[in-house]
Amino acid sequence: MNSANLLKSITDARPKLRKSEQKVADFVLLNPNDVIHMRIVDLAAQAQVSEPTVVRFCRALHYDGFQDFKLTLAQGLASSTNFEQFALDSKDTVAEFKQKIFDSMIGNMVNIRDQLDAATLESAIDALVKAKRIEFYGFGASAAVCSDAQHKFYRLQISAAAYSDPHMQTISAVSMSKSDVVVAISQTGRTKDLLHTAKLVREAGATLITLCPSHTPLAEIATIPIHIDIEEDKDLSTLMSSRVMHLVVIDILAVGVAMRLGPALIDHLKTIKRSLRSLRQNDKRLVTRRNDNADN
């Protein structure tokens, strides 16, 4: 577990802790870099609790004791680059908010990479490989991810479609069969229209794969939920990191399916590449034309 995941675990567990243990949690969350250099007596004094309380806090998080907890925290801080969630300020220069956005994006990618469950991804890939029909549902920014997913799977010679209209999603959902798969993508996991069509998919007996935050209504009704948990600035007009993480997970699923389909698919992809050459500008011809124009 890296430091970001450990600190998130503390945040999630905090409401269930005793009041005295919550004091320890609060101090650790505010001062993780200081805690790794402290003795248990130092942490107890700073948090204004007893030493046994610190031990109980560590055991509540499933650690054997303070040393075990501190070691995990130290390892996480040592292996994690200091990428933090950004908050935009009206006084930020372009250089400053560029740095914030890149750092936040990189940090989120590392965290999601570590959080993604390989067994869940394996189940999703298996379902996609066996599917007779694959369709992607999403609204808003997620609709763009669905379009990208359709493009990727279509190149794999798989019948795929993407719908961002609630009426088309409903028609699609009720026509699903047990051999079909729907991938529902949402940055919140709470969009009413998407929840409606997702329930119809389950009623039709099709497999529902979701890309959304855990502990949300959409994740809870999924056949195969893929959790994308990111803390972002909800005041931003676009939840940037979520969209990028969804694109990356779609890439993982597409690569997994491609690997399962085997060598025959490689030949097909090469054929696509050759067929697209005529649509691209030939650099050598462009240079020749420029030279001819210069001579004239």
Tab-separated table of C-alpha atoms in Angstrom:
chain	number	residue	atom	x	y	z
A	1	MET	CA	0.000	0.000	0.000
A	2	ASN	CA	1.428	3.424	-0.924
A	3	SER	CA	1.136	6.455	1.324
A	4	ALA	CA	-1.839	7.923	-0.540
A	5	ASN	CA	-3.801	4.705	-0.143
A	6	LEU	CA	-2.867	4.410	3.541
A	7	LEU	CA	-3.941	7.987	4.248
A	8	LYS	CA	-7.202	7.365	2.384
A	9	SER	CA	-7.747	4.254	4.504
A	10	ILE	CA	-7.300	6.338	7.631
A	11	THR	CA	-9.763	8.928	6.330
A	12	ASP	CA	-12.320	6.228	5.488
A	13	ALA	CA	-11.874	4.485	8.852
A	14	ARG	CA	-11.939	7.656	10.955
A	15	PRO	CA	-15.726	7.822	11.562
A	16	LYS	CA	-15.647	4.293	13.016
A	17	LEU	CA	-12.785	5.014	15.431
A	18	ARG	CA	-13.119	6.026	19.063
A	19	LYS	CA	-12.797	9.734	19.783
A	20	SER	CA	-9.316	9.317	21.236
A	21	GLU	CA	-8.229	7.276	18.204
A	22	GLN	CA	-9.634	9.965	15.928
A	23	LYS	CA	-7.143	12.387	17.505
A	24	VAL	CA	-4.330	10.089	16.374
A	25	ALA	CA	-5.853	9.817	12.903
A	26	ASP	CA	-6.130	13.593	12.603
A	27	PHE	CA	-2.511	14.128	13.593
A	28	VAL	CA	-1.235	11.452	11.174
A	29	LEU	CA	-3.275	12.871	8.302
A	30	LEU	CA	-1.887	16.348	8.898
A	31	ASN	CA	1.711	15.298	9.619
A	32	PRO	CA	2.552	12.005	7.823
A	33	ASN	CA	6.170	12.989	7.172
A	34	ASP	CA	6.736	13.829	10.851
A	35	VAL	CA	5.104	10.651	12.144
A	36	ILE	CA	7.619	8.348	10.427
A	37	HIS	CA	10.390	9.858	12.595
A	38	MET	CA	8.461	9.675	15.878
A	39	ARG	CA	8.490	7.203	18.732
A	40	ILE	CA	5.139	6.022	20.008
A	41	VAL	CA	5.545	8.230	23.074
A	42	ASP	CA	6.112	11.252	20.804
A	43	LEU	CA	2.985	10.594	18.735
A	44	ALA	CA	0.922	10.038	21.868
A	45	ALA	CA	2.107	13.344	23.299
A	46	GLN	CA	1.471	15.284	20.089
A	47	ALA	CA	-1.990	13.787	19.636
A	48	GLN	CA	-2.708	14.246	23.364
A	49	VAL	CA	-3.636	10.603	23.912
A	50	SER	CA	-2.136	7.631	25.743
A	51	GLU	CA	0.339	5.189	24.190
A	52	PRO	CA	-2.214	2.307	24.326
A	53	THR	CA	-4.556	4.510	22.278
A	54	VAL	CA	-1.924	4.760	19.539
A	55	VAL	CA	-1.600	0.970	19.553
A	56	ARG	CA	-5.391	0.563	19.336
A	57	PHE	CA	-5.453	3.029	16.436
A	58	CYS	CA	-2.860	0.970	14.536
A	59	ARG	CA	-4.679	-2.300	15.198
A	60	ALA	CA	-7.964	-0.751	14.071
A	61	LEU	CA	-6.269	-0.283	10.702
A	62	HIS	CA	-5.151	-3.939	10.783
A	63	TYR	CA	-1.507	-3.366	11.732
A	64	ASP	CA	0.268	-5.356	14.423
A	65	GLY	CA	1.407	-2.215	16.181
A	66	PHE	CA	2.933	1.227	15.792
A	67	GLN	CA	6.198	0.021	14.235
A	68	ASP	CA	4.356	-1.973	11.581
A	69	PHE	CA	2.124	1.013	10.804
A	70	LYS	CA	5.043	3.442	10.731
A	71	LEU	CA	7.061	1.179	8.418
A	72	THR	CA	4.224	1.000	5.894
A	73	LEU	CA	3.773	4.767	6.027
A	74	ALA	CA	7.514	5.376	5.582
A	75	GLN	CA	7.764	2.966	2.648
A	76	GLY	CA	4.829	4.628	0.964
A	77	LEU	CA	6.221	8.125	1.403
A	78	ALA	CA	9.633	7.020	0.131
A	79	SER	CA	8.234	5.386	-3.012
A	80	SER	CA	5.671	8.048	-3.851
A	81	THR	CA	6.561	11.246	-5.634
A	82	ASN	CA	4.871	14.167	-3.968
A	83	PHE	CA	1.930	14.583	-6.331
A	84	GLU	CA	-1.013	16.257	-4.654
A	85	GLN	CA	-4.557	17.129	-5.664
A	86	PHE	CA	-4.589	20.640	-7.035
A	87	ALA	CA	-6.833	23.556	-6.254
A	88	LEU	CA	-6.863	26.369	-8.789
A	89	ASP	CA	-6.322	29.907	-7.631
A	90	SER	CA	-7.360	32.957	-9.640
A	91	LYS	CA	-3.817	34.300	-9.203
A	92	ASP	CA	-2.148	31.183	-10.665
A	93	THR	CA	0.064	31.772	-13.674
A	94	VAL	CA	-0.038	29.437	-16.675
A	95	ALA	CA	3.200	27.857	-15.465
A	96	GLU	CA	1.708	27.248	-12.012
A	97	PHE	CA	-1.592	25.666	-13.030
A	98	LYS	CA	0.168	23.649	-15.748
A	99	GLN	CA	2.374	22.153	-13.036
A	100	LYS	CA	-0.605	21.529	-10.748
A	101	ILE	CA	-2.618	19.741	-13.421
A	102	PHE	CA	0.253	17.515	-14.548
A	103	ASP	CA	1.283	16.638	-10.987
A	104	SER	CA	-2.279	15.807	-9.999
A	105	MET	CA	-2.818	13.696	-13.110
A	106	ILE	CA	0.388	11.715	-12.566
A	107	GLY	CA	-0.409	11.178	-8.906
A	108	ASN	CA	-3.906	9.939	-9.702
A	109	MET	CA	-2.604	7.561	-12.351
A	110	VAL	CA	-0.178	6.004	-9.872
A	111	ASN	CA	-2.893	5.670	-7.229
A	112	ILE	CA	-5.451	4.123	-9.577
A	113	ARG	CA	-2.799	1.768	-10.973
A	114	ASP	CA	-2.159	0.484	-7.455
A	115	GLN	CA	-5.862	0.311	-6.567
A	116	LEU	CA	-7.101	-1.586	-9.633
A	117	ASP	CA	-7.792	-5.220	-8.842
A	118	ALA	CA	-6.166	-7.546	-11.401
A	119	ALA	CA	-8.752	-10.294	-10.808
A	120	THR	CA	-11.592	-7.866	-11.548
A	121	LEU	CA	-9.889	-6.717	-14.747
A	122	GLU	CA	-9.386	-10.361	-15.714
A	123	SER	CA	-13.106	-11.042	-15.235
A	124	ALA	CA	-14.018	-8.003	-17.325
A	125	ILE	CA	-11.658	-9.013	-20.136
A	126	ASP	CA	-13.037	-12.551	-20.084
A	127	ALA	CA	-16.603	-11.247	-20.375
A	128	LEU	CA	-15.666	-8.915	-23.234
A	129	VAL	CA	-13.885	-11.663	-25.173
A	130	LYS	CA	-16.933	-13.941	-24.949
A	131	ALA	CA	-19.490	-11.225	-25.715
A	132	LYS	CA	-21.469	-11.323	-28.954
A	133	ARG	CA	-22.244	-7.644	-28.603
A	134	ILE	CA	-20.557	-4.871	-26.592
A	135	GLU	CA	-22.062	-1.454	-25.973
A	136	PHE	CA	-20.797	1.556	-24.026
A	137	TYR	CA	-23.083	3.932	-22.104
A	138	GLY	CA	-22.096	7.337	-20.746
A	139	PHE	CA	-23.151	10.985	-20.550
A	140	GLY	CA	-21.266	14.277	-20.700
A	141	ALA	CA	-17.503	13.852	-20.521
A	142	SER	CA	-17.999	10.087	-20.204
A	143	ALA	CA	-19.667	10.060	-23.624
A	144	ALA	CA	-16.330	10.974	-25.197
A	145	VAL	CA	-14.720	8.024	-23.396
A	146	CYS	CA	-17.453	5.746	-24.767
A	147	SER	CA	-16.777	6.937	-28.317
A	148	ASP	CA	-13.079	6.251	-27.869
A	149	ALA	CA	-13.877	2.781	-26.496
A	150	GLN	CA	-16.121	1.994	-29.455
A	151	HIS	CA	-13.318	2.965	-31.825
A	152	LYS	CA	-10.773	0.775	-30.030
A	153	PHE	CA	-12.988	-2.309	-29.934
A	154	TYR	CA	-14.206	-1.834	-33.489
A	155	ARG	CA	-10.570	-2.077	-34.609
A	156	LEU	CA	-10.450	-5.451	-32.828
A	157	GLN	CA	-13.217	-6.730	-35.149
A	158	ILE	CA	-15.724	-6.650	-32.312
A	159	SER	CA	-19.286	-5.437	-32.756
A	160	ALA	CA	-19.360	-2.361	-30.509
A	161	ALA	CA	-21.524	0.735	-30.158
A	162	ALA	CA	-21.544	3.813	-27.939
A	163	TYR	CA	-24.679	5.632	-26.777
A	164	SER	CA	-24.957	8.947	-24.920
A	165	ASP	CA	-28.666	9.480	-25.553
A	166	PRO	CA	-30.990	8.109	-22.820
A	167	HIS	CA	-33.588	6.942	-25.346
A	168	MET	CA	-31.029	5.024	-27.408
A	169	GLN	CA	-29.557	3.552	-24.207
A	170	THR	CA	-32.994	2.338	-23.159
A	171	ILE	CA	-33.673	0.735	-26.545
A	172	SER	CA	-30.246	-0.878	-26.440
A	173	ALA	CA	-30.647	-2.099	-22.861
A	174	VAL	CA	-33.968	-3.862	-23.373
A	175	SER	CA	-32.641	-5.628	-26.483
A	176	MET	CA	-29.643	-7.118	-24.654
A	177	SER	CA	-29.228	-10.862	-24.124
A	178	LYS	CA	-27.218	-13.003	-21.715
A	179	SER	CA	-24.353	-13.191	-24.214
A	180	ASP	CA	-23.993	-9.385	-24.415
A	181	VAL	CA	-21.972	-6.906	-22.358
A	182	VAL	CA	-22.596	-3.254	-21.486
A	183	VAL	CA	-19.821	-1.042	-20.126
A	184	ALA	CA	-21.347	1.878	-18.206
A	185	ILE	CA	-18.979	4.778	-17.524
A	186	SER	CA	-19.630	7.521	-15.000
A	187	GLN	CA	-17.522	9.997	-13.070
A	188	THR	CA	-20.032	10.100	-10.213
A	189	GLY	CA	-21.802	6.725	-10.346
A	190	ARG	CA	-25.061	8.528	-9.567
A	191	THR	CA	-26.477	9.737	-12.911
A	192	LYS	CA	-30.214	8.906	-12.858
A	193	ASP	CA	-30.610	8.106	-16.562
A	194	LEU	CA	-27.560	5.864	-16.530
A	195	LEU	CA	-28.798	4.052	-13.427
A	196	HIS	CA	-32.133	3.484	-15.177
A	197	THR	CA	-30.576	1.891	-18.256
A	198	ALA	CA	-28.057	-0.057	-16.171
A	199	LYS	CA	-30.918	-1.682	-14.259
A	200	LEU	CA	-32.589	-2.585	-17.553
A	201	VAL	CA	-29.350	-4.243	-18.672
A	202	ARG	CA	-29.298	-6.396	-15.542
A	203	GLU	CA	-32.979	-7.276	-15.974
A	204	ALA	CA	-32.210	-8.408	-19.537
A	205	GLY	CA	-29.575	-10.778	-18.155
A	206	ALA	CA	-26.599	-9.116	-19.842
A	207	THR	CA	-23.276	-8.531	-18.103
A	208	LEU	CA	-22.843	-5.002	-16.741
A	209	ILE	CA	-19.285	-3.714	-16.330
A	210	THR	CA	-18.999	-0.316	-14.638
A	211	LEU	CA	-16.208	2.243	-14.492
A	212	CYS	CA	-17.142	4.554	-11.628
A	213	PRO	CA	-16.382	5.332	-7.960
A	214	SER	CA	-16.872	2.570	-5.409
A	215	HIS	CA	-19.796	2.646	-2.949
A	216	THR	CA	-22.054	4.364	-5.504
A	217	PRO	CA	-25.446	3.171	-6.801
A	218	LEU	CA	-23.992	2.302	-10.225
A	219	ALA	CA	-21.123	0.264	-8.758
A	220	GLU	CA	-23.514	-1.609	-6.486
A	221	ILE	CA	-25.712	-2.919	-9.311
A	222	ALA	CA	-22.798	-3.922	-11.581
A	223	THR	CA	-21.963	-7.498	-12.499
A	224	ILE	CA	-18.286	-6.510	-12.641
A	225	PRO	CA	-17.550	-3.159	-10.947
A	226	ILE	CA	-14.209	-1.515	-11.761
A	227	HIS	CA	-13.671	1.143	-9.110
A	228	ILE	CA	-12.134	4.499	-10.096
A	229	ASP	CA	-11.812	6.477	-6.862
A	230	ILE	CA	-10.380	9.954	-7.318
A	231	GLU	CA	-10.704	13.035	-5.153
A	232	GLU	CA	-10.999	16.038	-7.421
A	233	ASP	CA	-11.909	19.689	-7.350
A	234	LYS	CA	-15.651	19.357	-7.938
A	235	ASP	CA	-15.829	23.082	-8.844
A	236	LEU	CA	-13.957	22.447	-12.087
A	237	SER	CA	-16.221	22.357	-15.119
A	238	THR	CA	-14.654	19.055	-16.182
A	239	LEU	CA	-13.432	16.325	-13.868
A	240	MET	CA	-10.187	15.948	-15.762
A	241	SER	CA	-8.481	13.097	-13.962
A	242	SER	CA	-11.521	10.812	-13.977
A	243	ARG	CA	-11.881	11.112	-17.725
A	244	VAL	CA	-8.217	10.274	-18.308
A	245	MET	CA	-8.330	7.344	-15.861
A	246	HIS	CA	-11.361	5.937	-17.659
A	247	LEU	CA	-9.510	6.162	-20.986
A	248	VAL	CA	-6.533	4.316	-19.498
A	249	VAL	CA	-8.733	1.538	-18.100
A	250	ILE	CA	-10.418	1.181	-21.504
A	251	ASP	CA	-6.925	0.781	-22.981
A	252	ILE	CA	-6.177	-1.975	-20.445
A	253	LEU	CA	-9.372	-3.809	-21.340
A	254	ALA	CA	-8.768	-3.425	-25.085
A	255	VAL	CA	-5.188	-4.695	-24.815
A	256	GLY	CA	-6.392	-7.622	-22.705
A	257	VAL	CA	-8.992	-8.549	-25.320
A	258	ALA	CA	-6.453	-8.175	-28.139
A	259	MET	CA	-4.021	-10.511	-26.374
A	260	ARG	CA	-6.770	-13.115	-25.947
A	261	LEU	CA	-7.733	-12.943	-29.635
A	262	GLY	CA	-4.215	-13.936	-30.689
A	263	PRO	CA	-2.029	-13.636	-33.825
A	264	ALA	CA	-4.899	-13.434	-36.329
A	265	LEU	CA	-5.827	-10.042	-34.882
A	266	ILE	CA	-2.287	-8.733	-35.431
A	267	ASP	CA	-2.616	-9.411	-39.161
A	268	HIS	CA	-5.954	-7.571	-39.175
A	269	LEU	CA	-4.448	-4.525	-37.417
A	270	LYS	CA	-1.611	-4.460	-39.954
A	271	THR	CA	-4.191	-4.469	-42.750
A	272	ILE	CA	-5.948	-1.476	-41.133
A	273	LYS	CA	-2.636	0.359	-40.859
A	274	ARG	CA	-1.871	-0.206	-44.551
A	275	SER	CA	-5.342	0.893	-45.597
A	276	LEU	CA	-4.981	4.176	-43.694
A	277	ARG	CA	-1.746	5.196	-45.392
A	278	SER	CA	-3.560	6.756	-48.328
A	279	LEU	CA	-5.335	9.105	-45.901
A	280	ARG	CA	-2.086	10.511	-44.543
A	281	GLN	CA	0.055	13.252	-45.993
A	282	ASN	CA	3.199	11.948	-47.684
A	283	ASP	CA	6.006	14.072	-46.223
A	284	LYS	CA	8.375	13.457	-49.133
A	285	ARG	CA	5.782	14.606	-51.681
A	286	LEU	CA	5.042	17.677	-49.561
A	287	VAL	CA	8.731	18.651	-49.510
A	288	THR	CA	8.978	18.151	-53.285
A	289	ARG	CA	5.956	20.364	-53.906
A	290	ARG	CA	7.393	23.087	-51.671
A	291	ASN	CA	10.673	22.976	-53.578
A	292	ASP	CA	8.853	23.149	-56.915
A	293	ASN	CA	6.890	26.163	-55.738
A	294	ALA	CA	10.089	27.838	-54.570
A	295	ASP	CA	11.677	27.293	-57.999
A	296	ASN	CA	8.690	28.887	-59.704
